[in-house]
Amino acid sequence: MSTSTKDADEAETAATPGKLTLAEILEIFAGGRLPLRITAYDGSSAGPPDAPFGLELKTPRGTTYLATGRGDLGLARAYIADDLDIHGVHPGDPYELLKALSNSLEFTRPPARVMAQIIRSIGVEHLRPIAPPPQEVPARWRRMADGLRHSRARDAEAIHHHYDVSNTFYEWVLGTSMTYTCACYPNLEASLDEAQENKYRLVFEKLRLKPGERLLDVGCGWGGMVRYAARRGVKATGVTLSREQTSWAQRAIADEGLTGLAEVRYGDYRDITETRFDAVSSIGLLEHIGVRNYSSYFGFLQSRMRPGGLLLNHCITRPDNGSEPSTHGFIDRYVFPDGELTGSGRIITEAQNAGLEVLHEENLRQHYALTLRDWCANLVEHWDESVAEVGLPTAKVWGLYMAGSRLAFESGGIQLHQVLAAKPDGRGDVGALPLRPWWTP
């Protein structure tokens, strides 16, 4: 008999003809293997009394969210709406609680007779979906008012949802580098700011940029790469669809006296008309492009480069190339609407099909886990200010999202790849590149 079958049989035996408590119901779904303490508003409890972590179901509305939300969406709705509390961890960094759940908890579907008893116990009124918390965006099919997926209008709305939260909030979470992409840690003792500076150095060196050359940075965020390059004599142009990022970056450029070399524009990367850039960097943009648009994306970037120019694409990836690229559940509704991820193989294929010669790729997923660890630590440190700035529900979203993402990068469920490519001239020449990689990690 398999473990899941045995657990289901035990759950059926344990279920009595009478009404089940909420804690008993949750324990049944967990197959009797709760790694934490659960308490509920009906006075019931389950799980080890001395467990270091706990969940508290506080309201009937929370029961409805749990019963009607698929996957992680029900838990997220109840938590964000304050119908579910977590205990034993800080809401700015629930990593240890999520880790305990991921290591020990495996939900099982009870037998039909037990499911019928569960439905009778919670009441059919809790099986009717209700309005989600206001921080949630509509389902994908309901976003048609903003245009087809990855249309210009819908992409702009998705970027606005995620990046126009509050520059002040981002300053607290991201630190002085104001960089919202994976850092590259030179050693385990390095600070977040040191690791972000090292990431920009790595990209700069991979692109072999020299004073007087021209860099295009698409999806430039708050202009970190643009300013890094400009401080080294490179004429750098960045573009972002976030108005908040644009205004912050333009002020930073002026404050650093880089106006003659650095520029950040508000707009779509496809609106760039200049050509013959010596290098193009794309750091954290491809996740928003949509896999079916990779061909036109790489084709456009290739068209902006001079022969012999270099392209560095840095983005989150999946560990395979065949799974469904669309994100779902909590991430799609609360964090990255319309986000899509695929494997590095698909990215390399599309770059090659666009006429680019791929020179190098590497996986930095462990560095992203460390980056998220440090972002969560910043959020914990500035929790009270963050809640005052963006509200408790939004602050909870960020703690949950970053801690969960850290777990995913640690396990390899998602990864981070940098792909370096060149635009050959008609004779296959990509410039005077060294025979082997010329940068240090």
XYZ file of C-alpha atoms in Angstrom:
441
model
C 0.000 0.000 0.000
C 1.381 3.403 -0.950
C 1.945 6.084 1.689
C -0.720 8.364 0.187
C -3.275 5.520 0.113
C -2.470 4.601 3.701
C -2.834 8.208 4.810
C -6.156 8.514 2.995
C -7.431 5.320 4.675
C -6.318 6.587 8.078
C -8.069 9.893 7.406
C -11.277 8.056 6.508
C -11.041 5.938 9.661
C -10.328 9.012 11.798
C -13.285 10.934 10.381
C -16.395 10.410 12.478
C -19.995 10.718 11.333
C -20.295 13.935 13.369
C -19.171 17.427 12.473
C -15.444 17.926 12.009
C -13.603 20.872 13.524
C -11.620 23.202 11.281
C -8.332 21.961 12.716
C -9.357 18.349 12.082
C -10.199 19.223 8.474
C -6.813 20.838 7.904
C -5.091 17.859 9.508
C -6.966 15.480 7.204
C -5.775 17.389 4.130
C -2.244 17.268 5.505
C -2.434 13.492 5.868
C -1.928 13.795 9.616
C 1.620 15.133 9.196
C 1.352 18.726 10.368
C 4.814 20.249 10.923
C 3.339 23.218 12.799
C 0.568 24.137 15.220
C -2.808 25.076 13.736
C -5.514 26.881 15.688
C -8.899 28.051 14.439
C -11.666 30.439 15.446
C -13.959 27.534 16.353
C -11.620 26.768 19.262
C -10.016 23.718 17.676
C -6.306 23.008 17.278
C -4.058 20.409 15.693
C -0.381 19.691 15.268
C 2.438 19.476 17.817
C 1.719 21.741 20.834
C 5.419 22.623 21.046
C 5.870 23.357 17.321
C 8.035 26.461 16.731
C 5.686 27.765 14.031
C 1.955 28.106 13.765
C -1.015 29.159 11.654
C -4.121 30.732 13.145
C -7.339 30.740 11.116
C -9.172 33.764 12.525
C -12.414 34.236 10.587
C -15.110 32.445 8.569
C -14.043 34.513 5.555
C -10.636 32.875 5.846
C -12.325 29.472 5.614
C -13.986 30.555 2.389
C -10.681 31.733 0.940
C -9.026 28.430 1.838
C -11.904 26.383 0.419
C -12.195 28.269 -2.870
C -8.629 29.283 -3.743
C -6.635 26.909 -5.921
C -3.136 25.927 -4.865
C -1.384 28.615 -2.876
C -3.976 31.258 -3.775
C -6.378 30.450 -0.931
C -3.669 30.608 1.716
C -2.349 33.845 0.260
C -5.789 35.471 0.194
C -6.536 34.540 3.792
C -3.122 35.724 4.963
C -3.123 39.010 3.048
C -6.697 39.795 4.170
C -5.632 39.193 7.809
C -7.944 36.191 8.151
C -4.922 33.940 8.719
C -2.013 34.737 11.043
C 1.443 33.222 11.132
C 3.311 32.633 14.384
C 6.985 32.030 15.134
C 8.332 34.117 12.234
C 8.335 37.762 11.224
C 5.844 38.619 8.449
C 8.666 40.363 6.595
C 10.548 37.068 6.363
C 8.408 33.934 6.819
C 11.177 31.824 5.260
C 11.572 29.328 8.124
C 7.835 28.653 8.307
C 7.597 28.164 4.538
C 10.638 25.900 4.656
C 9.027 23.747 7.346
C 5.889 23.485 5.235
C 7.782 22.617 2.065
C 9.921 19.994 3.821
C 7.129 18.206 5.691
C 3.724 19.031 4.312
C 2.196 17.169 1.391
C -1.520 17.705 0.928
C -3.570 14.642 0.030
C -7.097 14.414 -1.332
C -9.334 12.550 1.126
C -11.711 9.797 -0.054
C -15.118 10.849 -1.360
C -16.962 9.953 1.855
C -14.584 12.063 3.936
C -14.853 14.946 1.455
C -18.626 14.857 1.827
C -18.255 15.018 5.598
C -15.831 17.939 5.277
C -18.279 19.851 3.080
C -21.096 19.235 5.569
C -18.836 20.405 8.396
C -17.696 23.691 6.878
C -21.017 24.414 5.155
C -21.752 24.913 1.479
C -21.744 28.691 1.986
C -17.958 28.510 2.263
C -17.711 26.902 -1.176
C -19.012 29.996 -2.967
C -16.142 32.248 -4.109
C -16.063 35.745 -2.658
C -14.215 38.906 -3.637
C -10.455 38.570 -3.089
C -8.350 41.175 -1.268
C -8.043 44.430 -3.264
C -4.307 43.848 -3.789
C -5.123 40.958 -6.153
C -5.324 41.570 -9.886
C -8.071 39.796 -11.869
C -7.585 36.414 -13.487
C -5.712 36.458 -16.793
C -8.844 36.121 -18.908
C -10.392 39.092 -17.091
C -7.441 41.352 -17.947
C -8.577 41.640 -21.550
C -9.670 45.226 -20.843
C -5.946 46.032 -20.763
C -5.391 44.318 -24.127
C -4.106 40.940 -25.224
C -1.367 39.411 -23.117
C 1.945 41.211 -23.755
C 0.362 43.939 -25.796
C 1.996 47.289 -25.101
C -0.901 48.517 -22.978
C -1.150 45.333 -20.908
C 2.623 45.132 -20.396
C 2.599 48.729 -19.177
C -0.186 47.926 -16.687
C 1.664 44.830 -15.415
C 4.859 46.833 -14.887
C 2.878 49.570 -13.137
C 1.322 47.006 -10.765
C 4.657 45.647 -9.623
C 7.171 48.475 -9.886
C 5.154 51.592 -9.084
C 4.524 50.562 -5.483
C 6.636 53.268 -3.821
C 10.210 54.333 -4.432
C 10.594 54.879 -0.691
C 9.470 51.302 -0.018
C 11.916 49.968 -2.582
C 14.746 51.985 -1.026
C 14.130 50.250 2.301
C 13.948 46.769 0.772
C 16.633 47.000 -1.917
C 19.167 49.086 -0.024
C 21.355 51.860 -1.348
C 22.045 50.091 -4.664
C 18.318 50.409 -5.543
C 18.726 47.277 -7.649
C 15.862 44.831 -7.997
C 17.638 41.959 -9.723
C 19.877 39.088 -8.641
C 23.183 40.191 -7.116
C 26.447 38.298 -7.585
C 28.209 37.605 -4.290
C 32.012 37.584 -4.521
C 32.030 35.617 -1.244
C 29.553 34.515 1.408
C 30.525 37.397 3.680
C 29.791 40.112 1.116
C 27.056 42.626 1.828
C 24.071 43.108 -0.474
C 25.453 46.402 -1.767
C 28.847 44.814 -2.475
C 27.149 41.949 -4.313
C 25.032 44.291 -6.440
C 28.088 46.375 -7.354
C 29.856 43.133 -8.255
C 26.920 42.131 -10.489
C 27.152 45.381 -12.418
C 30.913 44.932 -12.731
C 30.376 41.410 -14.055
C 27.900 42.590 -16.700
C 30.145 45.532 -17.626
C 33.169 43.270 -18.066
C 31.270 40.610 -20.000
C 30.194 43.337 -22.416
C 33.833 44.545 -22.705
C 32.683 48.138 -22.444
C 35.227 50.918 -22.831
C 35.074 54.694 -22.352
C 33.365 56.367 -25.279
C 31.287 53.323 -26.260
C 27.470 53.210 -26.230
C 25.312 50.946 -24.067
C 21.576 50.312 -24.324
C 20.013 48.933 -21.127
C 16.433 47.710 -21.704
C 14.173 47.359 -18.677
C 16.683 49.494 -16.797
C 14.807 49.784 -13.491
C 16.138 52.614 -11.352
C 19.129 53.015 -13.661
C 21.774 51.105 -11.728
C 23.496 49.641 -14.781
C 23.186 52.918 -16.698
C 24.870 54.885 -13.918
C 27.525 52.219 -13.339
C 28.518 52.374 -17.018
C 28.359 56.184 -17.188
C 30.681 56.524 -14.196
C 33.224 54.631 -16.323
C 32.930 56.876 -19.358
C 30.331 54.887 -21.321
C 27.399 56.719 -22.909
C 24.463 54.737 -21.513
C 20.782 54.867 -22.431
C 18.158 53.094 -20.329
C 14.434 52.581 -20.866
C 11.700 51.457 -18.448
C 7.901 51.263 -18.458
C 7.727 52.424 -14.833
C 7.163 56.142 -14.287
C 8.309 55.843 -10.671
C 11.576 54.242 -11.742
C 12.098 56.847 -14.447
C 11.707 59.821 -12.127
C 13.959 58.271 -9.468
C 16.656 57.360 -11.998
C 16.637 60.785 -13.629
C 17.143 62.449 -10.243
C 19.976 60.049 -9.386
C 21.679 60.775 -12.720
C 21.498 64.514 -12.068
C 22.666 64.148 -8.465
C 25.733 62.177 -9.596
C 26.584 64.678 -12.330
C 26.155 62.064 -15.066
C 23.695 63.951 -17.264
C 26.118 64.140 -20.198
C 26.647 60.359 -20.255
C 23.571 58.708 -18.726
C 19.920 58.861 -19.773
C 16.832 56.981 -18.579
C 13.663 57.217 -20.665
C 10.091 56.304 -19.820
C 8.738 54.033 -22.527
C 8.692 50.645 -24.209
C 12.034 49.185 -25.268
C 10.572 48.790 -28.762
C 10.434 52.585 -29.051
C 14.238 52.840 -29.155
C 15.132 54.165 -32.607
C 18.909 54.509 -32.283
C 21.098 51.743 -33.692
C 24.711 50.560 -33.689
C 25.041 50.296 -29.916
C 28.317 48.690 -28.877
C 26.501 46.636 -26.238
C 23.002 45.858 -24.963
C 22.163 44.728 -21.451
C 18.809 43.245 -20.471
C 18.733 42.596 -16.720
C 15.427 41.218 -15.466
C 13.247 42.159 -18.455
C 12.735 38.875 -20.306
C 10.412 37.555 -17.576
C 7.872 40.178 -18.695
C 8.202 39.647 -22.459
C 6.269 36.414 -23.000
C 7.880 33.325 -24.506
C 6.028 33.643 -27.824
C 7.619 37.097 -28.204
C 11.214 35.955 -27.722
C 11.866 35.859 -31.441
C 10.854 39.475 -32.001
C 12.566 40.526 -28.755
C 15.966 39.130 -29.690
C 15.487 40.242 -33.283
C 14.858 43.806 -32.120
C 17.860 43.870 -29.797
C 20.047 42.434 -32.540
C 18.882 45.222 -34.844
C 20.000 47.858 -32.332
C 23.578 46.480 -32.154
C 26.555 47.185 -34.343
C 28.304 44.225 -35.982
C 30.624 42.777 -33.362
C 28.496 44.192 -30.520
C 27.679 42.157 -27.421
C 24.379 41.359 -25.668
C 24.004 40.230 -22.039
C 20.607 38.779 -21.105
C 20.069 38.194 -17.370
C 16.743 36.640 -16.291
C 14.936 34.132 -14.106
C 14.537 30.727 -15.749
C 12.950 27.336 -15.212
C 15.094 24.192 -14.867
C 13.550 22.744 -18.057
C 12.369 23.994 -21.434
C 9.089 22.123 -21.782
C 6.865 23.128 -18.869
C 4.075 25.704 -19.077
C 5.790 29.122 -19.078
C 2.978 31.125 -17.460
C 3.095 31.806 -13.745
C -0.051 30.989 -11.801
C -1.688 31.464 -8.418
C -0.190 33.865 -5.910
C 2.690 35.067 -8.119
C 0.460 35.893 -11.080
C -2.300 37.573 -9.067
C -0.197 39.511 -6.559
C 3.370 39.877 -7.807
C 4.120 39.494 -11.533
C 0.938 39.630 -13.632
C 1.488 37.905 -16.988
C 4.991 36.770 -16.001
C 6.423 33.867 -18.006
C 9.499 31.733 -17.424
C 11.195 29.059 -19.481
C 14.525 27.268 -19.558
C 17.861 28.665 -20.646
C 17.812 26.324 -23.640
C 14.782 28.086 -25.114
C 16.406 31.466 -24.524
C 19.626 30.397 -26.234
C 17.697 28.915 -29.162
C 15.763 32.132 -29.762
C 18.919 34.240 -29.495
C 20.644 32.026 -32.046
C 17.638 32.097 -34.363
C 17.825 35.901 -34.287
C 21.337 35.765 -35.720
C 23.255 36.098 -32.464
C 26.218 33.902 -31.593
C 25.950 32.651 -28.019
C 29.344 32.823 -26.338
C 28.649 31.893 -22.729
C 25.922 31.137 -20.187
C 25.955 30.605 -16.454
C 23.469 29.900 -13.686
C 23.461 32.261 -10.686
C 20.486 30.773 -8.838
C 22.320 30.404 -5.506
C 23.198 34.092 -5.695
C 19.512 34.940 -6.084
C 18.676 32.963 -2.934
C 21.245 35.076 -1.057
C 19.867 38.264 -2.610
C 16.343 37.428 -1.453
C 17.640 36.599 2.020
C 19.114 40.081 2.251
C 16.016 41.795 0.828
C 13.888 40.054 3.466
C 16.317 41.163 6.172
C 15.923 44.743 4.944
C 12.141 44.439 4.998
C 12.218 43.128 8.577
C 14.496 45.987 9.627
C 12.174 48.572 8.068
C 8.889 46.760 8.715
C 7.063 49.488 10.610
C 8.041 52.165 8.077
C 7.123 49.864 5.185
C 3.674 49.136 6.616
C 3.112 52.857 7.118
C 4.219 53.545 3.526
C 2.392 50.838 1.537
C -0.025 49.254 4.011
C 0.069 45.948 5.879
C -1.428 43.791 3.080
C 1.163 44.921 0.499
C 4.006 44.504 2.977
C 2.773 40.961 3.669
C 2.712 40.215 -0.061
C 6.362 41.172 -0.348
C 7.510 39.173 2.656
C 5.644 36.090 1.434
C 6.813 36.477 -2.161
C 10.489 37.031 -1.356
C 10.733 34.268 1.253
C 8.951 31.807 -1.029
C 11.156 32.762 -3.958
C 14.253 32.210 -1.833
C 13.109 28.635 -1.205
C 12.476 28.095 -4.912
C 15.963 29.285 -5.861
C 17.571 27.161 -3.148
C 15.785 24.035 -4.367
C 16.430 24.707 -8.060
C 12.729 25.067 -8.834
C 13.646 28.331 -10.526
C 17.035 29.539 -11.654
C 18.836 32.646 -12.910
C 20.809 32.576 -16.132
C 23.075 35.089 -17.775
C 23.506 34.517 -21.500
C 26.217 36.409 -23.394
C 25.912 36.689 -27.176
C 27.506 38.620 -30.019
C 26.261 39.986 -33.327
C 28.671 38.700 -36.001
C 29.329 40.639 -39.160
C 28.648 38.986 -42.506
C 31.934 37.056 -42.289
C 31.343 35.625 -38.815
C 33.626 38.142 -37.139
C 32.595 39.158 -33.602
C 35.522 41.454 -32.963
C 38.803 40.895 -31.216
C 37.509 38.748 -28.379
C 39.925 36.680 -26.278
C 39.882 32.949 -26.876
C 38.442 32.243 -23.406
C 36.228 34.242 -20.998
C 37.956 37.494 -20.127
C 36.104 38.429 -16.937
C 36.421 37.379 -13.314
C 33.421 35.964 -11.396
